[in-house]
Amino acid sequence: MAVTQQQIENRLWDAADELRVAMPEAQYASVVFPLMFWKYLSDTWEHYHQEFLAENDLDSLSAAEAREIEYRDYQSFEIPFIYPGTVAERRASWSSILTTITQPGLGQRVRASLQAIETANPGKFSRIFGSMAWTSEEVLAGDVLAAVMRAMDRTPKMHEGNMSHDVLGGAYEYLLKRFSDGSGTRAGQFFTPREVVELLVEILDPQNFESVYDPTCGSGGMLIAAANLLKAHGRRGYTLKLYGQEAVPDTAGVARMNLFMHNLTQFQVEVGDTLKDPRFKKPDGSVAQFDVIVANPPYSLKWKPWTNDPRALGGVAPQSSADWAFVQHMIASMDQKNGRAGVVLPHGVLFRGGQEAAIRQRVLDDDLLEAVIGLPANLFYSTSIPTAILVFRGVGTKADERQKGVLFIDASKRFAKGKNRNVLTKADIADVVTAYHSNYDFDGNLVDPDGDGLAARLVPATEIAANGYDLNVGRYIKQAAAEQEDLGTLIDAYNIARAERQKTEARMLAALADAGIEGFDE
């Protein structure tokens, strides 16, 4: 019987909830995701192992022949043995270790199993399970780990024959969101609200066979969203080549597991500080370039500025804030013919002075910035401040009508109130995407505006330069809003005056009629 989304989500949360006696909710992810992925791998391996046994006569095969056939024709990864050659030898699978759950040293056996899987599959699962610090008895008592495993074992078998990758990936996303809802600001390090991700990906519109790169990939949500968008539009998300870099090793492991759970295998997630040590490079040492770059980097991060780096377009960002350094890295990472980048950042990047102003001027003078989209406040788990999406395109690749200009969209009032934060609705996202893809007249105003009160304006670069390269959305949208307000006031005044005139005219005609004078109402 097919497994419903609700069933698997409820049972996985029951497993996570067993951790409440041992650690705060903010730490659940470090335990639950490795266990969930281990169970997924084990269930998948055992499913295909049973197929192999049913379809082959093992009596006629040597052990070496059987292994060759199984891993050539049935398995895509290996579940090896732990403690080989000893009385404790057993397969490093979920079901095998589960039979030992009441014996001392459960955490050690789990750790040995996960490490064995990583070692046996270096090209696929190297370091995927993270630090595994939770397998220590001092961090997580064996009886609590056993309770979590028993609860998770009540989850139906996690293989393609029993549940789709849509269900499995959806369950992973459900846990990510639930952990984030419960962990508050800590969630910002690995989880960007999915509606913000959806908006950013819709704007950049990845195509079949393109490369997508996230230099601060967290749990990999933006990479997955790119593939999901193609699938939703009837295209082939699995053709995307996905790349990510993440500074926190355990979070990078969460991203790798997340991608596998969504049946996305053409990916590479590296660990390291993107600004200090970018892991994706060309043979000449320069940063690699991609079709689509997406990011929600840590805001106003203190960093060690570059001393001599070719990415430093227009100057070097100040030590107090790496915001523009991330933008410079993304610009350097754009494919010169087809590259486009979208990044979510705090409003300070739009108007702060000093070194950031110099970088902003160079980016605008080179006509790399295509759009600035003001978002509502309190959208994120890590901060309540308002943010903005900045969209960049390679030199000379913007549409003709947008050359030497920047599109400003004010979506700051478009949200629904949530329990812990504000939320962009589907209608809000659709209106922003419509405004982004719409046409604008010679005055920069929206042609045939569609949407409920979403203000947008294409502003010439000369006007921005005249304003000292300030990109504050309100500086450019408020003028149009004021003009609309003035027009509304004029219309109201006209209607009031017209009504008064009609009343006066009626009284005059009545007085003339009483005096026997007629013909004025024809």
Short mmCIF file of C-alpha atoms in Angstrom, two decimals:
data_model
loop_
_atom_site.label_atom_id
_atom_site.label_comp_id
_atom_site.label_asym_id
_atom_site.label_seq_id
_atom_site.Cartn_x
_atom_site.Cartn_y
_atom_site.Cartn_z
CA MET A 1 0.00 0.00 0.00
CA ALA A 2 1.33 3.44 -0.90
CA VAL A 3 2.61 5.56 1.97
CA THR A 4 0.99 8.95 2.41
CA GLN A 5 2.95 12.09 3.08
CA GLN A 6 1.16 12.60 6.38
CA GLN A 7 1.97 9.11 7.62
CA ILE A 8 5.70 9.32 7.05
CA GLU A 9 5.91 12.87 8.41
CA ASN A 10 4.06 11.96 11.61
CA ARG A 11 6.20 8.90 12.26
CA LEU A 12 9.45 10.71 11.59
CA TRP A 13 8.45 13.47 13.95
CA ASP A 14 7.59 10.85 16.60
CA ALA A 15 11.18 9.60 16.25
CA ALA A 16 12.59 13.12 16.52
CA ASP A 17 10.42 13.82 19.55
CA GLU A 18 12.20 11.04 21.48
CA LEU A 19 15.17 13.42 21.63
CA ARG A 20 13.32 15.93 23.79
CA VAL A 21 14.74 14.40 26.98
CA ALA A 22 18.32 14.69 25.73
CA MET A 23 18.81 17.90 23.76
CA PRO A 24 17.16 21.15 22.60
CA GLU A 25 15.14 21.04 19.41
CA ALA A 26 17.79 23.10 17.63
CA GLN A 27 20.08 20.05 17.73
CA TYR A 28 17.60 17.43 16.49
CA ALA A 29 18.73 17.72 12.87
CA SER A 30 22.25 16.47 13.64
CA VAL A 31 20.79 13.15 14.85
CA VAL A 32 17.60 12.63 12.87
CA PHE A 33 18.90 13.31 9.38
CA PRO A 34 21.86 10.88 9.52
CA LEU A 35 19.59 8.17 10.97
CA MET A 36 16.90 8.83 8.37
CA PHE A 37 19.40 8.72 5.52
CA TRP A 38 21.00 5.55 6.88
CA LYS A 39 17.58 3.90 7.00
CA TYR A 40 16.85 5.09 3.46
CA LEU A 41 20.13 3.63 2.17
CA SER A 42 19.64 0.37 4.06
CA ASP A 43 16.03 -0.08 2.95
CA THR A 44 17.00 0.66 -0.65
CA TRP A 45 19.99 -1.71 -0.58
CA GLU A 46 17.95 -4.53 0.96
CA HIS A 47 15.12 -4.02 -1.54
CA TYR A 48 17.48 -4.55 -4.47
CA HIS A 49 19.32 -7.32 -2.64
CA GLN A 50 16.05 -9.27 -2.42
CA GLU A 51 15.50 -8.70 -6.15
CA PHE A 52 19.00 -10.04 -6.82
CA LEU A 53 18.38 -13.14 -4.68
CA ALA A 54 15.03 -13.81 -6.37
CA GLU A 55 16.41 -13.55 -9.89
CA ASN A 56 19.70 -15.45 -9.56
CA ASP A 57 20.74 -18.99 -8.66
CA LEU A 58 23.37 -18.48 -6.02
CA ASP A 59 24.25 -22.19 -5.94
CA SER A 60 25.73 -21.85 -9.40
CA LEU A 61 27.76 -18.73 -8.58
CA SER A 62 30.91 -18.20 -6.57
CA ALA A 63 30.91 -15.49 -3.93
CA ALA A 64 32.99 -13.25 -6.21
CA GLU A 65 30.65 -13.83 -9.17
CA ALA A 66 27.58 -13.14 -7.06
CA ARG A 67 29.06 -9.90 -5.77
CA GLU A 68 30.02 -8.77 -9.28
CA ILE A 69 26.53 -9.39 -10.64
CA GLU A 70 24.77 -7.75 -7.70
CA TYR A 71 26.82 -4.55 -7.76
CA ARG A 72 26.84 -4.39 -11.55
CA ASP A 73 23.15 -4.99 -12.20
CA TYR A 74 21.25 -4.21 -8.98
CA GLN A 75 23.01 -1.95 -6.50
CA SER A 76 24.16 1.64 -6.96
CA PHE A 77 26.07 1.77 -3.67
CA GLU A 78 27.50 -0.63 -1.11
CA ILE A 79 26.46 -1.45 2.44
CA PRO A 80 29.64 -3.15 3.72
CA PHE A 81 30.36 -5.15 6.88
CA ILE A 82 31.64 -3.75 10.15
CA TYR A 83 34.16 -5.50 12.37
CA PRO A 84 34.99 -8.01 9.58
CA GLY A 85 36.70 -11.24 10.63
CA THR A 86 35.54 -10.97 14.25
CA VAL A 87 32.65 -12.47 16.19
CA ALA A 88 31.02 -9.02 16.06
CA GLU A 89 30.98 -8.98 12.21
CA ARG A 90 27.69 -7.80 10.75
CA ARG A 91 26.42 -5.74 7.83
CA ALA A 92 26.39 -1.99 8.42
CA SER A 93 22.67 -1.80 7.71
CA TRP A 94 19.83 -0.36 9.72
CA SER A 95 18.08 -3.69 10.19
CA SER A 96 21.27 -5.47 11.25
CA ILE A 97 22.19 -2.92 13.93
CA LEU A 98 18.56 -2.71 15.07
CA THR A 99 18.75 -6.33 16.24
CA THR A 100 21.50 -5.29 18.68
CA ILE A 101 19.60 -2.33 20.07
CA THR A 102 19.48 -3.63 23.65
CA GLN A 103 23.19 -4.39 23.80
CA PRO A 104 25.76 -1.96 25.23
CA GLY A 105 27.74 0.19 22.80
CA LEU A 106 24.88 0.99 20.39
CA GLY A 107 26.33 4.41 19.54
CA GLN A 108 29.71 2.84 18.70
CA ARG A 109 28.07 0.35 16.32
CA VAL A 110 26.02 3.08 14.66
CA ARG A 111 29.13 5.22 14.21
CA ALA A 112 31.11 2.27 12.81
CA SER A 113 28.27 1.54 10.36
CA LEU A 114 28.01 5.11 9.08
CA GLN A 115 31.78 5.42 8.75
CA ALA A 116 31.95 2.09 6.89
CA ILE A 117 29.31 3.28 4.40
CA GLU A 118 31.23 6.52 3.80
CA THR A 119 34.49 4.61 3.28
CA ALA A 120 32.93 2.02 0.96
CA ASN A 121 31.36 4.72 -1.24
CA PRO A 122 33.89 7.59 -1.35
CA GLY A 123 32.56 9.07 -4.58
CA LYS A 124 28.98 9.25 -3.29
CA PHE A 125 28.94 9.46 0.49
CA SER A 126 32.28 10.83 1.65
CA ARG A 127 31.69 12.78 4.91
CA ILE A 128 27.94 12.75 4.27
CA PHE A 129 27.01 11.87 7.86
CA GLY A 130 28.88 14.81 9.38
CA SER A 131 30.85 14.72 12.61
CA MET A 132 28.60 12.05 14.23
CA ALA A 133 29.37 13.50 17.67
CA TRP A 134 25.91 12.39 18.81
CA THR A 135 26.98 8.72 18.64
CA SER A 136 29.01 9.29 21.81
CA GLU A 137 27.33 8.05 24.99
CA GLU A 138 28.32 11.34 26.66
CA VAL A 139 26.32 13.31 24.09
CA LEU A 140 23.35 10.97 23.57
CA ALA A 141 22.63 8.13 25.98
CA GLY A 142 22.25 4.70 24.42
CA ASP A 143 18.69 4.25 25.68
CA VAL A 144 17.61 7.52 24.01
CA LEU A 145 19.30 6.55 20.74
CA ALA A 146 17.54 3.18 20.94
CA ALA A 147 14.18 4.90 21.47
CA VAL A 148 14.76 7.13 18.44
CA MET A 149 15.67 4.14 16.27
CA ARG A 150 12.66 2.11 17.43
CA ALA A 151 10.34 5.02 16.64
CA MET A 152 11.95 5.61 13.25
CA ASP A 153 11.72 1.91 12.44
CA ARG A 154 7.94 2.27 12.56
CA THR A 155 8.32 4.44 9.45
CA PRO A 156 7.50 2.39 6.32
CA LYS A 157 10.34 1.07 4.20
CA MET A 158 12.08 3.95 2.45
CA HIS A 159 12.72 2.61 -1.03
CA GLU A 160 11.34 3.30 -4.49
CA GLY A 161 9.14 0.23 -4.42
CA ASN A 162 7.31 1.55 -1.38
CA MET A 163 7.34 5.34 -1.64
CA SER A 164 8.16 7.94 -4.26
CA HIS A 165 11.07 10.32 -3.98
CA ASP A 166 8.50 13.13 -3.91
CA VAL A 167 7.15 11.71 -0.64
CA LEU A 168 10.60 11.03 0.76
CA GLY A 169 11.98 14.44 -0.20
CA GLY A 170 8.83 16.10 1.08
CA ALA A 171 9.28 14.38 4.45
CA TYR A 172 12.87 15.64 4.63
CA GLU A 173 11.68 19.18 3.85
CA TYR A 174 8.95 18.84 6.48
CA LEU A 175 11.51 18.00 9.15
CA LEU A 176 13.80 20.83 8.04
CA LYS A 177 10.97 23.33 8.41
CA ARG A 178 9.78 21.90 11.70
CA PHE A 179 13.26 21.94 13.19
CA SER A 180 13.62 25.53 11.97
CA ASP A 181 10.30 26.60 13.46
CA GLY A 182 11.44 25.19 16.79
CA SER A 183 15.00 26.44 16.80
CA GLY A 184 14.45 30.12 16.01
CA THR A 185 17.47 32.12 14.94
CA ARG A 186 19.76 29.07 14.79
CA ALA A 187 17.75 27.87 11.80
CA GLY A 188 19.08 30.66 9.61
CA GLN A 189 22.40 28.85 9.19
CA PHE A 190 20.85 26.03 7.17
CA PHE A 191 17.30 26.87 6.17
CA THR A 192 15.89 29.65 3.99
CA PRO A 193 12.07 29.87 4.03
CA ARG A 194 10.83 27.90 1.06
CA GLU A 195 8.63 30.66 -0.35
CA VAL A 196 11.64 33.00 -0.56
CA VAL A 197 13.59 30.25 -2.31
CA GLU A 198 10.69 29.67 -4.70
CA LEU A 199 10.51 33.37 -5.57
CA LEU A 200 14.24 33.63 -6.23
CA VAL A 201 14.31 30.51 -8.41
CA GLU A 202 11.18 31.57 -10.36
CA ILE A 203 12.89 34.86 -11.21
CA LEU A 204 16.14 33.23 -12.41
CA ASP A 205 14.19 30.55 -14.34
CA PRO A 206 16.77 27.72 -14.74
CA GLN A 207 16.52 25.66 -17.94
CA ASN A 208 17.21 22.01 -18.81
CA PHE A 209 20.89 21.00 -18.66
CA GLU A 210 22.01 24.28 -17.05
CA SER A 211 24.38 24.51 -14.09
CA VAL A 212 23.09 25.92 -10.79
CA TYR A 213 25.45 27.05 -8.03
CA ASP A 214 24.85 28.12 -4.43
CA PRO A 215 28.02 29.42 -2.72
CA THR A 216 26.39 29.30 0.75
CA CYS A 217 24.12 26.31 0.18
CA GLY A 218 23.02 25.44 3.73
CA SER A 219 20.70 22.43 3.50
CA GLY A 220 20.62 22.60 -0.32
CA GLY A 221 17.09 23.97 -0.59
CA MET A 222 17.80 26.39 -3.43
CA LEU A 223 19.44 23.70 -5.55
CA ILE A 224 16.47 21.38 -5.00
CA ALA A 225 14.00 24.18 -5.73
CA ALA A 226 15.66 24.76 -9.11
CA ALA A 227 15.08 21.12 -10.07
CA ASN A 228 11.55 21.15 -8.66
CA LEU A 229 10.68 24.24 -10.72
CA LEU A 230 11.69 22.54 -13.95
CA LYS A 231 9.66 19.48 -13.00
CA ALA A 232 6.62 21.60 -12.14
CA HIS A 233 6.85 23.24 -15.58
CA GLY A 234 6.94 19.87 -17.35
CA ARG A 235 10.66 19.95 -17.95
CA ARG A 236 13.55 17.78 -16.73
CA GLY A 237 14.89 18.81 -13.36
CA TYR A 238 17.22 15.83 -13.22
CA THR A 239 19.27 17.31 -16.10
CA LEU A 240 20.51 20.19 -13.95
CA LYS A 241 24.10 20.11 -12.77
CA LEU A 242 23.99 21.26 -9.14
CA TYR A 243 26.90 22.72 -7.17
CA GLY A 244 27.09 24.01 -3.63
CA GLN A 245 29.62 25.09 -1.03
CA GLU A 246 28.93 25.24 2.69
CA ALA A 247 31.23 26.30 5.52
CA VAL A 248 29.75 24.02 8.22
CA PRO A 249 30.59 20.33 7.61
CA ASP A 250 27.48 18.92 9.32
CA THR A 251 25.25 21.30 7.34
CA ALA A 252 26.97 20.28 4.10
CA GLY A 253 26.12 16.68 5.03
CA VAL A 254 22.47 17.67 5.51
CA ALA A 255 22.54 19.20 2.00
CA ARG A 256 24.01 16.06 0.41
CA MET A 257 21.45 13.83 2.13
CA ASN A 258 18.67 16.22 1.11
CA LEU A 259 19.69 16.06 -2.57
CA PHE A 260 19.89 12.27 -2.54
CA MET A 261 16.46 12.05 -0.87
CA HIS A 262 15.06 14.11 -3.75
CA ASN A 263 16.62 11.67 -6.26
CA LEU A 264 19.03 14.31 -7.53
CA THR A 265 22.39 12.71 -8.22
CA GLN A 266 24.17 15.22 -10.49
CA PHE A 267 25.49 17.34 -7.66
CA GLN A 268 28.69 18.30 -5.90
CA VAL A 269 28.64 19.87 -2.44
CA GLU A 270 31.99 21.00 -1.04
CA VAL A 271 32.95 22.15 2.45
CA GLY A 272 34.82 25.41 3.00
CA ASP A 273 34.66 29.17 3.34
CA THR A 274 33.59 30.42 -0.09
CA LEU A 275 35.23 33.83 0.29
CA LYS A 276 38.51 32.51 1.64
CA ASP A 277 38.71 29.21 -0.22
CA PRO A 278 36.31 28.79 -3.17
CA ARG A 279 36.29 25.09 -4.05
CA PHE A 280 34.99 25.33 -7.62
CA LYS A 281 37.74 26.59 -9.92
CA LYS A 282 38.89 26.53 -13.52
CA PRO A 283 42.25 24.99 -14.45
CA ASP A 284 43.83 28.46 -14.45
CA GLY A 285 42.83 28.98 -10.81
CA SER A 286 40.01 31.46 -11.41
CA VAL A 287 36.58 30.70 -9.99
CA ALA A 288 34.36 28.39 -12.03
CA GLN A 289 31.40 29.92 -13.84
CA PHE A 290 27.77 28.77 -13.88
CA ASP A 291 24.50 29.56 -15.61
CA VAL A 292 22.48 30.27 -12.46
CA ILE A 293 23.83 31.41 -9.08
CA VAL A 294 21.54 31.64 -6.05
CA ALA A 295 22.36 32.50 -2.45
CA ASN A 296 21.11 33.65 0.91
CA PRO A 297 24.48 34.30 2.58
CA PRO A 298 24.99 35.12 6.27
CA TYR A 299 24.14 38.79 6.72
CA SER A 300 26.78 41.38 7.63
CA LEU A 301 29.34 38.68 8.36
CA LYS A 302 32.66 39.86 9.78
CA TRP A 303 35.44 38.54 7.58
CA LYS A 304 39.11 38.90 6.66
CA PRO A 305 39.09 41.12 3.55
CA TRP A 306 40.94 40.09 0.41
CA THR A 307 44.35 41.58 -0.16
CA ASN A 308 44.76 40.65 -3.81
CA ASP A 309 41.80 38.84 -5.32
CA PRO A 310 40.45 39.19 -8.89
CA ARG A 311 36.90 38.92 -7.55
CA ALA A 312 37.21 42.34 -5.87
CA LEU A 313 35.26 44.24 -8.54
CA GLY A 314 35.22 47.94 -7.63
CA GLY A 315 37.12 47.47 -4.38
CA VAL A 316 37.13 45.31 -1.26
CA ALA A 317 34.18 45.03 1.13
CA PRO A 318 34.85 46.26 4.69
CA GLN A 319 35.86 43.87 7.46
CA SER A 320 32.61 44.60 9.28
CA SER A 321 30.41 43.19 6.53
CA ALA A 322 31.04 40.61 3.80
CA ASP A 323 27.71 41.25 2.06
CA TRP A 324 29.21 42.81 -1.07
CA ALA A 325 32.08 40.30 -1.07
CA PHE A 326 29.50 37.53 -1.56
CA VAL A 327 27.97 39.56 -4.41
CA GLN A 328 31.41 40.02 -6.00
CA HIS A 329 32.02 36.27 -5.77
CA MET A 330 28.67 35.57 -7.42
CA ILE A 331 29.33 38.05 -10.22
CA ALA A 332 32.70 36.42 -10.87
CA SER A 333 30.92 33.05 -10.94
CA MET A 334 28.40 34.05 -13.65
CA ASP A 335 28.79 32.54 -17.10
CA GLN A 336 29.71 35.43 -19.40
CA LYS A 337 27.08 34.62 -22.02
CA ASN A 338 24.15 33.24 -20.05
CA GLY A 339 24.92 33.85 -16.39
CA ARG A 340 22.44 35.34 -13.96
CA ALA A 341 22.55 35.57 -10.19
CA GLY A 342 20.08 36.27 -7.42
CA VAL A 343 20.95 36.97 -3.81
CA VAL A 344 18.95 37.85 -0.68
CA LEU A 345 20.60 40.54 1.47
CA PRO A 346 19.70 43.15 4.11
CA HIS A 347 18.71 46.63 2.95
CA GLY A 348 22.01 48.11 4.15
CA VAL A 349 23.73 46.90 0.98
CA LEU A 350 21.52 49.28 -1.00
CA PHE A 351 22.74 52.51 0.58
CA ARG A 352 25.71 52.06 2.94
CA GLY A 353 28.66 54.31 2.12
CA GLY A 354 32.42 53.90 2.13
CA GLN A 355 33.91 50.86 0.41
CA GLU A 356 30.48 49.38 -0.26
CA ALA A 357 29.40 52.51 -2.12
CA ALA A 358 32.45 52.24 -4.38
CA ILE A 359 31.64 48.61 -5.20
CA ARG A 360 28.00 49.49 -5.79
CA GLN A 361 29.01 52.26 -8.21
CA ARG A 362 31.24 49.93 -10.22
CA VAL A 363 28.55 47.26 -10.44
CA LEU A 364 26.05 49.84 -11.68
CA ASP A 365 28.49 51.49 -14.09
CA ASP A 366 29.18 48.05 -15.60
CA ASP A 367 25.39 47.56 -15.92
CA LEU A 368 25.44 44.24 -14.03
CA LEU A 369 22.48 44.88 -11.73
CA GLU A 370 19.12 44.09 -13.31
CA ALA A 371 16.62 44.31 -10.44
CA VAL A 372 16.12 45.19 -6.78
CA ILE A 373 13.08 43.63 -5.10
CA GLY A 374 12.14 44.89 -1.65
CA LEU A 375 10.80 42.09 0.57
CA PRO A 376 8.73 42.32 3.77
CA ALA A 377 10.26 42.38 7.24
CA ASN A 378 10.32 39.29 9.48
CA LEU A 379 10.43 36.68 6.70
CA PHE A 380 13.45 34.84 8.07
CA TYR A 381 14.19 32.70 11.10
CA SER A 382 17.51 34.41 11.78
CA THR A 383 16.45 38.05 11.61
CA SER A 384 13.34 40.24 11.58
CA ILE A 385 14.86 42.98 9.41
CA PRO A 386 13.51 43.63 5.91
CA THR A 387 15.57 42.19 3.07
CA ALA A 388 15.89 42.59 -0.67
CA ILE A 389 16.58 40.35 -3.64
CA LEU A 390 19.26 41.66 -6.00
CA VAL A 391 19.34 40.17 -9.50
CA PHE A 392 22.48 40.38 -11.65
CA ARG A 393 23.24 39.50 -15.27
CA GLY A 394 26.47 39.26 -17.23
CA VAL A 395 27.83 42.26 -19.13
CA GLY A 396 25.64 43.03 -22.15
CA THR A 397 23.18 40.18 -21.50
CA LYS A 398 20.27 42.19 -20.09
CA ALA A 399 17.24 42.63 -22.35
CA ASP A 400 17.59 45.64 -24.66
CA GLU A 401 14.91 47.69 -22.90
CA ARG A 402 16.63 47.12 -19.54
CA GLN A 403 20.13 48.14 -20.62
CA LYS A 404 21.50 50.99 -18.50
CA GLY A 405 18.65 50.71 -16.03
CA VAL A 406 17.53 48.89 -12.88
CA LEU A 407 14.08 47.48 -12.21
CA PHE A 408 12.75 48.29 -8.74
CA ILE A 409 9.85 46.28 -7.29
CA ASP A 410 8.30 47.05 -3.92
CA ALA A 411 6.86 43.88 -2.36
CA SER A 412 7.43 45.06 1.22
CA LYS A 413 3.74 45.00 2.10
CA ARG A 414 2.96 41.68 0.45
CA PHE A 415 2.81 38.96 3.11
CA ALA A 416 0.56 36.93 5.36
CA LYS A 417 1.03 36.82 9.12
CA GLY A 418 2.44 33.50 10.34
CA LYS A 419 2.94 32.06 13.81
CA ASN A 420 6.59 33.00 14.16
CA ARG A 421 7.24 35.10 11.07
CA ASN A 422 5.66 36.64 7.99
CA VAL A 423 5.05 34.45 4.93
CA LEU A 424 4.93 35.20 1.20
CA THR A 425 1.78 33.67 -0.27
CA LYS A 426 1.53 32.03 -3.69
CA ALA A 427 -0.28 35.14 -4.94
CA ASP A 428 2.50 37.39 -3.60
CA ILE A 429 5.14 35.32 -5.37
CA ALA A 430 3.14 35.29 -8.61
CA ASP A 431 2.70 39.07 -8.55
CA VAL A 432 6.42 39.71 -8.01
CA VAL A 433 7.36 37.29 -10.80
CA THR A 434 4.80 38.94 -13.11
CA ALA A 435 6.19 42.38 -12.33
CA TYR A 436 9.73 41.16 -12.96
CA HIS A 437 8.88 39.72 -16.37
CA SER A 438 6.59 42.60 -17.43
CA ASN A 439 7.25 45.36 -19.94
CA TYR A 440 7.90 48.97 -18.97
CA ASP A 441 7.26 52.19 -20.92
CA PHE A 442 9.70 54.99 -21.73
CA ASP A 443 9.05 56.57 -18.33
CA GLY A 444 9.90 53.30 -16.60
CA ASN A 445 6.37 52.55 -15.47
CA LEU A 446 4.67 49.20 -15.73
CA VAL A 447 2.70 48.61 -18.94
CA ASP A 448 -0.70 47.01 -18.28
CA PRO A 449 0.00 46.53 -14.56
CA ASP A 450 -1.33 43.29 -13.13
CA GLY A 451 -1.49 42.47 -9.45
CA ASP A 452 -2.93 44.09 -6.35
CA GLY A 453 -1.01 47.26 -5.62
CA LEU A 454 2.48 45.98 -6.42
CA ALA A 455 4.56 49.02 -7.33
CA ALA A 456 7.37 48.65 -9.87
CA ARG A 457 9.50 51.01 -11.93
CA LEU A 458 12.39 50.69 -14.38
CA VAL A 459 14.82 53.42 -13.37
CA PRO A 460 17.51 54.74 -15.76
CA ALA A 461 21.10 54.49 -14.57
CA THR A 462 21.50 58.26 -14.93
CA GLU A 463 18.87 58.85 -12.25
CA ILE A 464 20.54 56.36 -9.91
CA ALA A 465 23.91 58.02 -10.49
CA ALA A 466 22.34 61.40 -9.74
CA ASN A 467 21.22 59.96 -6.41
CA GLY A 468 24.76 58.95 -5.50
CA TYR A 469 24.22 55.32 -6.52
CA ASP A 470 21.74 54.86 -3.68
CA LEU A 471 19.56 51.81 -4.38
CA ASN A 472 17.01 52.30 -1.62
CA VAL A 473 13.73 51.03 -3.10
CA GLY A 474 11.70 53.82 -1.50
CA ARG A 475 13.75 56.48 -3.23
CA TYR A 476 12.51 55.32 -6.65
CA ILE A 477 9.12 53.81 -5.93
CA LYS A 478 7.79 56.56 -3.65
CA GLN A 479 7.78 59.09 -6.50
CA ALA A 480 5.48 56.89 -8.55
CA ALA A 481 3.40 56.19 -5.47
CA ALA A 482 3.14 59.89 -4.72
CA GLU A 483 2.07 60.59 -8.29
CA GLN A 484 -0.61 57.93 -8.00
CA GLU A 485 -1.72 59.42 -4.69
CA ASP A 486 -1.88 62.93 -6.22
CA LEU A 487 -3.94 61.62 -9.15
CA GLY A 488 -6.32 59.95 -6.74
CA THR A 489 -6.67 63.17 -4.79
CA LEU A 490 -7.42 65.09 -8.01
CA ILE A 491 -10.06 62.57 -9.03
CA ASP A 492 -11.69 62.75 -5.59
CA ALA A 493 -11.68 66.54 -5.72
CA TYR A 494 -13.16 66.49 -9.22
CA ASN A 495 -15.95 64.13 -8.16
CA ILE A 496 -16.80 66.30 -5.15
CA ALA A 497 -16.80 69.47 -7.26
CA ARG A 498 -18.89 67.78 -9.95
CA ALA A 499 -21.47 66.69 -7.37
CA GLU A 500 -21.63 70.20 -5.90
CA ARG A 501 -22.02 71.70 -9.38
CA GLN A 502 -24.86 69.31 -10.16
CA LYS A 503 -26.65 70.26 -6.93
CA THR A 504 -26.22 73.97 -7.62
CA GLU A 505 -27.38 73.50 -11.20
CA ALA A 506 -30.48 71.63 -10.05
CA ARG A 507 -31.40 74.40 -7.61
CA MET A 508 -30.88 77.04 -10.32
CA LEU A 509 -33.05 75.19 -12.82
CA ALA A 510 -35.77 74.76 -10.21
CA ALA A 511 -35.70 78.49 -9.44
CA LEU A 512 -35.87 79.37 -13.15
CA ALA A 513 -38.76 76.98 -13.67
CA ASP A 514 -40.63 78.57 -10.75
CA ALA A 515 -40.11 81.93 -12.45
CA GLY A 516 -41.58 80.57 -15.69
CA ILE A 517 -38.23 80.60 -17.49
CA GLU A 518 -37.61 77.39 -19.41
CA GLY A 519 -35.14 75.95 -21.95
CA PHE A 520 -31.95 75.88 -19.81
CA ASP A 521 -32.10 72.08 -19.21
CA GLU A 522 -32.05 71.05 -22.87
#
